[in-house]
PDB file of C-alpha atoms in Angstrom:
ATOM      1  CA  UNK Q1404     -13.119  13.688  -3.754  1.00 93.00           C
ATOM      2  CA  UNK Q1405     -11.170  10.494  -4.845  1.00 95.00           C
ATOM      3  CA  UNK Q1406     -13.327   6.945  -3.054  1.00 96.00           C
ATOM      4  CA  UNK Q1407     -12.957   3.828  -3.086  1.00 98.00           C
ATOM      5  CA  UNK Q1408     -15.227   1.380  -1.827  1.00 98.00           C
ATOM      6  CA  UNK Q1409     -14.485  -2.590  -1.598  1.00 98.00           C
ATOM      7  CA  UNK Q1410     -16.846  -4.944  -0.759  1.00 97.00           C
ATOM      8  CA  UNK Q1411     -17.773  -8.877  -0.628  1.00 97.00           C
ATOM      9  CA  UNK Q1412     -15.232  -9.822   1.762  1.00 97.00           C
ATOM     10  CA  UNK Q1413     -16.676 -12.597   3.930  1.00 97.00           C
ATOM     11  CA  UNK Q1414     -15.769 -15.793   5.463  1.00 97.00           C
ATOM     12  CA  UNK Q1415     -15.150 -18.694   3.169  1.00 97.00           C
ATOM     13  CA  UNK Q1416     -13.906 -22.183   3.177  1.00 97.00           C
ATOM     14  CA  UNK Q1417     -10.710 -23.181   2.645  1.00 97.00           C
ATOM     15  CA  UNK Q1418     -10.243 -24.227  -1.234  1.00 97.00           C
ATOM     16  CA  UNK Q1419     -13.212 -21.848  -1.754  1.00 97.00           C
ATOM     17  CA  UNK Q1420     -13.592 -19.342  -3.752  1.00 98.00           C
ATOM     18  CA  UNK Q1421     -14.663 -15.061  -3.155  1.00 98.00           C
ATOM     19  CA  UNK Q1422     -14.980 -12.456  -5.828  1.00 98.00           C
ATOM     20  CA  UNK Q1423     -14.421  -8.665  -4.033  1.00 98.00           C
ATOM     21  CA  UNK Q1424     -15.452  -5.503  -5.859  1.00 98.00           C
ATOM     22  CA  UNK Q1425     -14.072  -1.758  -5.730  1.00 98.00           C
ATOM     23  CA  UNK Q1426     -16.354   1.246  -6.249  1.00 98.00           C
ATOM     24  CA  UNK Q1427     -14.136   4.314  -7.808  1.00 98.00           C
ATOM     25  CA  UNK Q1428     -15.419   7.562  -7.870  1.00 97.00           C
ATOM     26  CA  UNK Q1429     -13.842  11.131  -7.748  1.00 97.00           C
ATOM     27  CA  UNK Q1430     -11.401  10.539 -10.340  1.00 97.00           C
ATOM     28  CA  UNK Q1431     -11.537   9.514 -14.263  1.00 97.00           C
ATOM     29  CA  UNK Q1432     -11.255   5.963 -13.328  1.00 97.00           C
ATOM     30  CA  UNK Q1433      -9.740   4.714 -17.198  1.00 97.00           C
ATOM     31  CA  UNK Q1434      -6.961   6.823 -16.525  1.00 97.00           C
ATOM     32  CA  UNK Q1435      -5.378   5.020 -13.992  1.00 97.00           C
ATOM     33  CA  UNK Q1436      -3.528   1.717 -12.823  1.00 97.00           C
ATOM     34  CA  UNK Q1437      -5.397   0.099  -9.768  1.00 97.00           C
ATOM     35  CA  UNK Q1438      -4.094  -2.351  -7.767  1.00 97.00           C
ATOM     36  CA  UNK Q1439      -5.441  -4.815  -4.370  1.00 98.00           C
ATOM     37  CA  UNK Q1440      -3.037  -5.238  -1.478  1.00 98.00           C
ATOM     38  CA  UNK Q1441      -3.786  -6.875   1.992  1.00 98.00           C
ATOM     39  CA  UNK Q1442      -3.031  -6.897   5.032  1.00 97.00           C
ATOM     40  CA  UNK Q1443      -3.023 -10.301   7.410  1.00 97.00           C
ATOM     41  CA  UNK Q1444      -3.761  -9.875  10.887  1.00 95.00           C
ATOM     42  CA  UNK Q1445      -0.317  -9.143  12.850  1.00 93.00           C
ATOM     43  CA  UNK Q1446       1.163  -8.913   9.828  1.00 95.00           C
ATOM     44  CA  UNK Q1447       2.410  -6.092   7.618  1.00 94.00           C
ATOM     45  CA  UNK Q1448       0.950  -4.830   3.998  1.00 96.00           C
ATOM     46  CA  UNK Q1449       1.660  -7.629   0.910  1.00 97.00           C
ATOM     47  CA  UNK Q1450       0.835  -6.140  -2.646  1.00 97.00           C
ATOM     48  CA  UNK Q1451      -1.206  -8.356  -4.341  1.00 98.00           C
ATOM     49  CA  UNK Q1452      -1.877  -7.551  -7.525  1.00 97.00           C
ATOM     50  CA  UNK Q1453      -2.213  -4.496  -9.974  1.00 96.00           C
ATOM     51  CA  UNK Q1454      -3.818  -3.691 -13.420  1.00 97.00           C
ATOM     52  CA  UNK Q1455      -3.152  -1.387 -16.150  1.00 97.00           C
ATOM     53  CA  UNK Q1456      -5.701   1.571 -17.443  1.00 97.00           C
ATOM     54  CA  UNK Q1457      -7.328  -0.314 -20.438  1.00 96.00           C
ATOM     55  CA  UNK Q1458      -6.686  -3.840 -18.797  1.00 96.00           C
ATOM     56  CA  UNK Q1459      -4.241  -5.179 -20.898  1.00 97.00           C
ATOM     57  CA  UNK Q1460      -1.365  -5.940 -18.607  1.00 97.00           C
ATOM     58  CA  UNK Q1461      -1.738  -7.504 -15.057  1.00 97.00           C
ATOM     59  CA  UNK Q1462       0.624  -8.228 -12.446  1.00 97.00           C
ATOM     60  CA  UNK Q1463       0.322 -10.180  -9.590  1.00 97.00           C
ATOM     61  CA  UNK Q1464       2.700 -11.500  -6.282  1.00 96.00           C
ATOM     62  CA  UNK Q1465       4.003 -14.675  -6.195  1.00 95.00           C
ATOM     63  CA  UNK Q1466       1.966 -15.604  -3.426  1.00 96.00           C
ATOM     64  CA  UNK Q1467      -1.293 -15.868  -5.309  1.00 97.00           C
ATOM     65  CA  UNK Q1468       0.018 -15.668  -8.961  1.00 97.00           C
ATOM     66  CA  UNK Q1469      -2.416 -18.445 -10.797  1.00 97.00           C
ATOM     67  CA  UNK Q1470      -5.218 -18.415  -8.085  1.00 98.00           C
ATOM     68  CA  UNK Q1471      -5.993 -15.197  -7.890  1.00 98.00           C
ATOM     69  CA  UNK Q1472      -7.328 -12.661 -10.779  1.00 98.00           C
ATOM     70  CA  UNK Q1473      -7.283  -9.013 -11.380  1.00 98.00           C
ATOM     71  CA  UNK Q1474      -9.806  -7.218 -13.496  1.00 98.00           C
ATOM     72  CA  UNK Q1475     -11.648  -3.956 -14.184  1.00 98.00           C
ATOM     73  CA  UNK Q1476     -15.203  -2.385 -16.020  1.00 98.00           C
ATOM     74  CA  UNK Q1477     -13.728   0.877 -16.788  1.00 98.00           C
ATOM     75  CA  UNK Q1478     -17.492   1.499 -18.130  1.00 98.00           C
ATOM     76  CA  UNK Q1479     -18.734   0.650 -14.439  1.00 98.00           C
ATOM     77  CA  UNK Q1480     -15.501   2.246 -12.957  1.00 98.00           C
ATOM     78  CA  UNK Q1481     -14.739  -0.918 -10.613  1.00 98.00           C
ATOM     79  CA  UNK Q1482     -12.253  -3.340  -9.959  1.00 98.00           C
ATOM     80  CA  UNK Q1483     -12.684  -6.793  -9.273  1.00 98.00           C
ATOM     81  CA  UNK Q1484     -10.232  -9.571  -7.847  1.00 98.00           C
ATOM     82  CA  UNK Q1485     -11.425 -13.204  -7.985  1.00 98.00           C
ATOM     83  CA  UNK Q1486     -10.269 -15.303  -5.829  1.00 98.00           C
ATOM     84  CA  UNK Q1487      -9.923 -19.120  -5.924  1.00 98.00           C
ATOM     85  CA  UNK Q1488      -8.244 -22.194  -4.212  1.00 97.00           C
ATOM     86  CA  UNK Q1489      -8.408 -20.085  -1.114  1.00 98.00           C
ATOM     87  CA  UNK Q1490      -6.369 -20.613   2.106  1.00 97.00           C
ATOM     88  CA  UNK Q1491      -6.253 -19.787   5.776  1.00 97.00           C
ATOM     89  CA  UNK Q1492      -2.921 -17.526   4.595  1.00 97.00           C
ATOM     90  CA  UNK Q1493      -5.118 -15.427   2.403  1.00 98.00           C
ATOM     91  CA  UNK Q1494      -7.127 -14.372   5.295  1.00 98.00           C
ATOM     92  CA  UNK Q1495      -6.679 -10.791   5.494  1.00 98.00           C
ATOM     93  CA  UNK Q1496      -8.221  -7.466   4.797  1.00 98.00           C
ATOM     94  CA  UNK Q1497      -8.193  -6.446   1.270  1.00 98.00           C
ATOM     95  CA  UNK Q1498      -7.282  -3.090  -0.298  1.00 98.00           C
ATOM     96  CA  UNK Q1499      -8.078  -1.198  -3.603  1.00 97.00           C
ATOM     97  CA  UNK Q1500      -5.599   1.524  -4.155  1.00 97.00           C
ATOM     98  CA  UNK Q1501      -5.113   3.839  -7.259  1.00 97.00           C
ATOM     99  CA  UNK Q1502      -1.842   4.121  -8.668  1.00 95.00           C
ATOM    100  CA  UNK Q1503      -0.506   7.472  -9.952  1.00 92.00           C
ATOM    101  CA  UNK Q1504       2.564   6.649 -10.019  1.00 88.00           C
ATOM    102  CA  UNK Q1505       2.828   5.408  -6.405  1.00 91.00           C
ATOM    103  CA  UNK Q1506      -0.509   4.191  -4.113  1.00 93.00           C
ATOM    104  CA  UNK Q1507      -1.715   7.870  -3.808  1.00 94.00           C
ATOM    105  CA  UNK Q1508      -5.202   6.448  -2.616  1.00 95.00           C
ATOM    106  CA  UNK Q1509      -6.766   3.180  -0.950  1.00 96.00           C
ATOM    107  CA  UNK Q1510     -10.090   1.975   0.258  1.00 97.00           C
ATOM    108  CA  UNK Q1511     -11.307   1.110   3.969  1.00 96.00           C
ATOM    109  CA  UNK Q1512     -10.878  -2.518   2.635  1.00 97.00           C
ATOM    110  CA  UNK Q1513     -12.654  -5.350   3.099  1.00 98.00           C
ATOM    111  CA  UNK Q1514     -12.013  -8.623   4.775  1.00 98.00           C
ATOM    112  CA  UNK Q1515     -11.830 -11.699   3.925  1.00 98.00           C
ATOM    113  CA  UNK Q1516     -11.844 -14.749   6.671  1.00 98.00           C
ATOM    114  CA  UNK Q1517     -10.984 -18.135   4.917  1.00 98.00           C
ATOM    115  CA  UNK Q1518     -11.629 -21.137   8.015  1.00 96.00           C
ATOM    116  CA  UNK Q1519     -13.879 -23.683   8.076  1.00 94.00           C
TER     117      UNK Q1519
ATOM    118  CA  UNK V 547      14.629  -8.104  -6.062  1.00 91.00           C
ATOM    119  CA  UNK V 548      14.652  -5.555  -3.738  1.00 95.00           C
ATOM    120  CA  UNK V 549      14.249  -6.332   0.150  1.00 96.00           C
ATOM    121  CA  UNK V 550      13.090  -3.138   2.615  1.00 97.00           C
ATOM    122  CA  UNK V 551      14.362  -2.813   5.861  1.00 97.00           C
ATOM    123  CA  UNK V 552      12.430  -1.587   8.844  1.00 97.00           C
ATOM    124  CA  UNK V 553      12.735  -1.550  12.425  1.00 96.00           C
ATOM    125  CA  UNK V 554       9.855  -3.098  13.783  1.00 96.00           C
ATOM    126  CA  UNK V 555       9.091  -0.558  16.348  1.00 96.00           C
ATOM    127  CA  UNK V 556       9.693   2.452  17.425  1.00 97.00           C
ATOM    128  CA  UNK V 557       8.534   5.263  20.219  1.00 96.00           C
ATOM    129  CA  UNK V 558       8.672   9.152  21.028  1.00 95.00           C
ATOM    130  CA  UNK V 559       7.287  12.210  23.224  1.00 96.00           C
ATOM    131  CA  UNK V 560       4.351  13.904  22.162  1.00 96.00           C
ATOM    132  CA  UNK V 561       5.954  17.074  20.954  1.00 96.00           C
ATOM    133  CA  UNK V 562       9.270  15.691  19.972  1.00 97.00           C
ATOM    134  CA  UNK V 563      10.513  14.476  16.712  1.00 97.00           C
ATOM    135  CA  UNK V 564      11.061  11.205  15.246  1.00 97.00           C
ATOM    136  CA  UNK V 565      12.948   9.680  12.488  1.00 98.00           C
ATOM    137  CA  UNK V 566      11.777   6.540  10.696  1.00 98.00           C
ATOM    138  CA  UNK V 567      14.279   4.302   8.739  1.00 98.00           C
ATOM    139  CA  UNK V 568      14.258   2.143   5.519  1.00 98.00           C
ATOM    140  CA  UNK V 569      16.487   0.698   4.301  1.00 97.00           C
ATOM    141  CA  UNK V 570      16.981  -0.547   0.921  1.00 97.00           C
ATOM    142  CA  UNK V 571      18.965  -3.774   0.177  1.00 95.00           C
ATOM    143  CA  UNK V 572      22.613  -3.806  -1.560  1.00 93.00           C
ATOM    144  CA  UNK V 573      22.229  -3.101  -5.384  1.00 92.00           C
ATOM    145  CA  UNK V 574      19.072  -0.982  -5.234  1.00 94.00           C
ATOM    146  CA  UNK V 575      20.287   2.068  -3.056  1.00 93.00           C
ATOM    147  CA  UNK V 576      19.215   4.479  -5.691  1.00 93.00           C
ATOM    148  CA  UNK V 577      15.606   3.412  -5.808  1.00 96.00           C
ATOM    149  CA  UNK V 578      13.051   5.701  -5.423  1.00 96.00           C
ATOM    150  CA  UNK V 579      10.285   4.686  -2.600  1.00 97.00           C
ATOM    151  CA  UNK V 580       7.125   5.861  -0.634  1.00 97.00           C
ATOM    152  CA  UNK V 581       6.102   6.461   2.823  1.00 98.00           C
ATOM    153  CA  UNK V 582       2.394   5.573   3.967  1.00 98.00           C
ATOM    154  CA  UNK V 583       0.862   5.512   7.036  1.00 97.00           C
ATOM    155  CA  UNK V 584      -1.722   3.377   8.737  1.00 97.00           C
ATOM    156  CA  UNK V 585      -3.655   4.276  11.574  1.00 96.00           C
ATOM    157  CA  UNK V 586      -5.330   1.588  13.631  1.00 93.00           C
ATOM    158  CA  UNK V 587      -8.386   0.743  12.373  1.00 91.00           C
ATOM    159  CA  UNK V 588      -8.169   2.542   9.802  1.00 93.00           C
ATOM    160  CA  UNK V 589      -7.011   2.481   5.553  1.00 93.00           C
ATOM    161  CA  UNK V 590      -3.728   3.145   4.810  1.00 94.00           C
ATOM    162  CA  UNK V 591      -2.772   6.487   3.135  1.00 96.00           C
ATOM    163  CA  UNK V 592       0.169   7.347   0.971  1.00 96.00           C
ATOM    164  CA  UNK V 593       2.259  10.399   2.935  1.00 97.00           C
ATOM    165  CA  UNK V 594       5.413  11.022   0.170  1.00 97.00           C
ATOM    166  CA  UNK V 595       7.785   9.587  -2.736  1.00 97.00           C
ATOM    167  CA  UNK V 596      11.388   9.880  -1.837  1.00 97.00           C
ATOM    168  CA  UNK V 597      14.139  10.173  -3.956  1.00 96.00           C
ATOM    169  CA  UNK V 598      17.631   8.864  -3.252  1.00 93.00           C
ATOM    170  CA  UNK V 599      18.629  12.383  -3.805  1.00 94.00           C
ATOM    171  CA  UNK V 600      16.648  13.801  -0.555  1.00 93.00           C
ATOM    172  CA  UNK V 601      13.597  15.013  -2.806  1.00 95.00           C
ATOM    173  CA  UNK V 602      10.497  14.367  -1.814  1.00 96.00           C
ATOM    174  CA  UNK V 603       6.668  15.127  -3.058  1.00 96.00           C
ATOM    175  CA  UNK V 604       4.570  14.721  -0.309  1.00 96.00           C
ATOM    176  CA  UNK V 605       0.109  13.208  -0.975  1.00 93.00           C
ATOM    177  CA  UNK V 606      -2.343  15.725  -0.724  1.00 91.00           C
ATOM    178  CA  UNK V 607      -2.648  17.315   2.610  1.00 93.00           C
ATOM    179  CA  UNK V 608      -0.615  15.931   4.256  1.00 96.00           C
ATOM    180  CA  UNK V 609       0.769  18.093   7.049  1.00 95.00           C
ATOM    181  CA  UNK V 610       4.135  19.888   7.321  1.00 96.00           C
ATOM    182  CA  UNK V 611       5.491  18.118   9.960  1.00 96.00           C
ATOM    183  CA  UNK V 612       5.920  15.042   7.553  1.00 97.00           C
ATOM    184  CA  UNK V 613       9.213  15.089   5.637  1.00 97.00           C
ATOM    185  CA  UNK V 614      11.658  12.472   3.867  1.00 97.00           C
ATOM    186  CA  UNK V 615      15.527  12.400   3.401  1.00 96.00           C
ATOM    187  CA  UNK V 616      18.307  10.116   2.245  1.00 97.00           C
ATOM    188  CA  UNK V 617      21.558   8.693   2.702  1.00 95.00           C
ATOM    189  CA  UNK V 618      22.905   6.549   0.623  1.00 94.00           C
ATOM    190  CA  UNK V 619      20.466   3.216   0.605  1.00 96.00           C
ATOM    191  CA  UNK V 620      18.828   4.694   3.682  1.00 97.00           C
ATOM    192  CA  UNK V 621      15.571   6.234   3.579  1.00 97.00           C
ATOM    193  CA  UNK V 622      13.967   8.445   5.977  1.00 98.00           C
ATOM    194  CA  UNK V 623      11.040   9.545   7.953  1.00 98.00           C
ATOM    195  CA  UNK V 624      10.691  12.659  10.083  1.00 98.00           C
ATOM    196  CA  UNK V 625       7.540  13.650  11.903  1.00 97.00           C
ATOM    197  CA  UNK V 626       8.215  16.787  14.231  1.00 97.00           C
ATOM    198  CA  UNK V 627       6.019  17.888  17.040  1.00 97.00           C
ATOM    199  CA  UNK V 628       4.700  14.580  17.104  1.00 97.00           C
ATOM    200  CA  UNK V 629       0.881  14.101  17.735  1.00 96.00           C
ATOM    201  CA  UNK V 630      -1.151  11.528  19.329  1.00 96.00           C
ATOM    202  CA  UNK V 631      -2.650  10.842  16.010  1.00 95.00           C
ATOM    203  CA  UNK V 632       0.541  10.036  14.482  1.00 97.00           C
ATOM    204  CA  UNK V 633       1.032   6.522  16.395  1.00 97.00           C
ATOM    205  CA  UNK V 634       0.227   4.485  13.598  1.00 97.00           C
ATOM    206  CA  UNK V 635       1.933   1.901  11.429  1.00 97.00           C
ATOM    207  CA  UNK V 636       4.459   3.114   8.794  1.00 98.00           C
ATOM    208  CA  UNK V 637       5.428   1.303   5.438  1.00 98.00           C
ATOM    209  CA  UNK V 638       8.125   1.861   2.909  1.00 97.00           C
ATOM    210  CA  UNK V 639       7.362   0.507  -0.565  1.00 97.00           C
ATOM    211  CA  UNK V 640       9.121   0.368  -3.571  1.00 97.00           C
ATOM    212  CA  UNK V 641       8.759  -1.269  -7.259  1.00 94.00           C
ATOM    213  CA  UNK V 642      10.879  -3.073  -9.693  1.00 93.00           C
ATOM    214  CA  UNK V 643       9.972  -5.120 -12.623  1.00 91.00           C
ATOM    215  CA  UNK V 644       6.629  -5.502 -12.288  1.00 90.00           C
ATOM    216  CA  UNK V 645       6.660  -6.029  -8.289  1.00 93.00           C
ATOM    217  CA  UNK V 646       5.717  -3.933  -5.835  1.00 95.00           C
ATOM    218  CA  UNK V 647       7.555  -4.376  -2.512  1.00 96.00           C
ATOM    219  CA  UNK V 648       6.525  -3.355   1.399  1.00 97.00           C
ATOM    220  CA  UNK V 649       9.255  -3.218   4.021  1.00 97.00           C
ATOM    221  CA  UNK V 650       7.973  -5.062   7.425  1.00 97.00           C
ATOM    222  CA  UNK V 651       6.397  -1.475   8.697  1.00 97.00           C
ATOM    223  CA  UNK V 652       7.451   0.154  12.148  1.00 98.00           C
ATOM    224  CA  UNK V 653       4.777   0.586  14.363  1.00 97.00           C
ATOM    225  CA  UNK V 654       5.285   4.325  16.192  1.00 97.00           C
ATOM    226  CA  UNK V 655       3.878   4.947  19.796  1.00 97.00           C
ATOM    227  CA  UNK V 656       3.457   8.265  21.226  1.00 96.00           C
ATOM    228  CA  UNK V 657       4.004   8.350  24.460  1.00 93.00           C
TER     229      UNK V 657
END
């Protein structure tokens, strides 16, 4: 059974920074893009950024391009995004989804509460 | 880039059908998209790719009652013999260069 578990969503500060994690398991994780998209509250889903099987190519949205980063530990089967220079617009709830050719599976997410 | 069209809102009988609309901006009619689904509460989850053709591959187990069409840069949604579990949130997303795009999402009650 395909899983995906985020965590370390929490509230932060605004201009501070959050690191969030995604457990795979069920699947051969290396053989797959993965990808984080949120949700705000009251608002609809925003992709955020995705990642290629071995890491070499990343993508991200406009709306966090140069703030936020992708990455993955294929050895560890996870997926990280670190986040930096946070907002009060980036408050939202955070999803890991595999990619086979479309989002075929996503976490519970996890949420992340930028206010001071 | 390709903008997604969806009606923000939408309602139907438990028991009755529904159709769900996306619509895909001028120059991009022939793109492929997907359907997903959120619950409240709960994680989204991918329901079916649709063609601009009317084909469709639906996730895994996802009931019979879901099914996708197309007309032209319009891009549907049916759920028959609607349940109360199907009021949820529904999204239309598609991808171009490197971007992934969401329409706005339709929320469906079941009354």
């Amino acid at each position: 059974e395909v899983q995906l578990v985020e965590s370390g969503g929490g509230l932060v500060q605004p201009g501070g920074s959050l690191r969030l994690s995604c457990a795979a398991s069920g699947f051969t994780f290396s053989g797959y893009w993965m990808s984080w998209v949120r949700r705000a509250p009251g608002k609809g889903l925003e992709w955020v950024a995705n990642i290629k099987q071995d890491g070499s190519e990343k993508y991200y949205g406009e709306s966090v391009k140069g703030r936020f980063t992708i990455s993955r530990d294929n050895a560890k089967n996870s997926l990280y995004l670190q986040m930096n220079s946070l907002s009060a617009e980036d408050t939202a709830v955070y999803y890991c989804a595999r990619e086979n050719e479309w989002r075929d599976y996503w976490g519970q997410g996890t949420l992340v509460t930028v206010s001071s | 880039q390709p903008v997604l069209t969806q009606s923000s809102s939408a309602s139907a009988s438990l028991g009755s059908s529904v159709k769900l609309t996306c619509t895909l901006s001028s120059g991009h009619s022939n793109y492929i998209i997907a359907w997903h689904q959120q619950q409240p509460g709960k994680a989204p989850r991918y329901l079916m790719k649709l063609e601009g053709s009317g084909s469709y591959n639906k996730g895994s187990g996802v009931p019979d009652r879901f099914s996708g069409s197309s007309s032209g840069a319009d891009r549907y949604l049916t759920i028959s013999n609607l349940q109360f579990e199907d009021e949820a949130d529904y999204y239309c997303e598609t991808w171009d260069s490197n971007s992934w795009f969401f329409g706005g999402g339709t929320k469906l009650t079941v009354l």
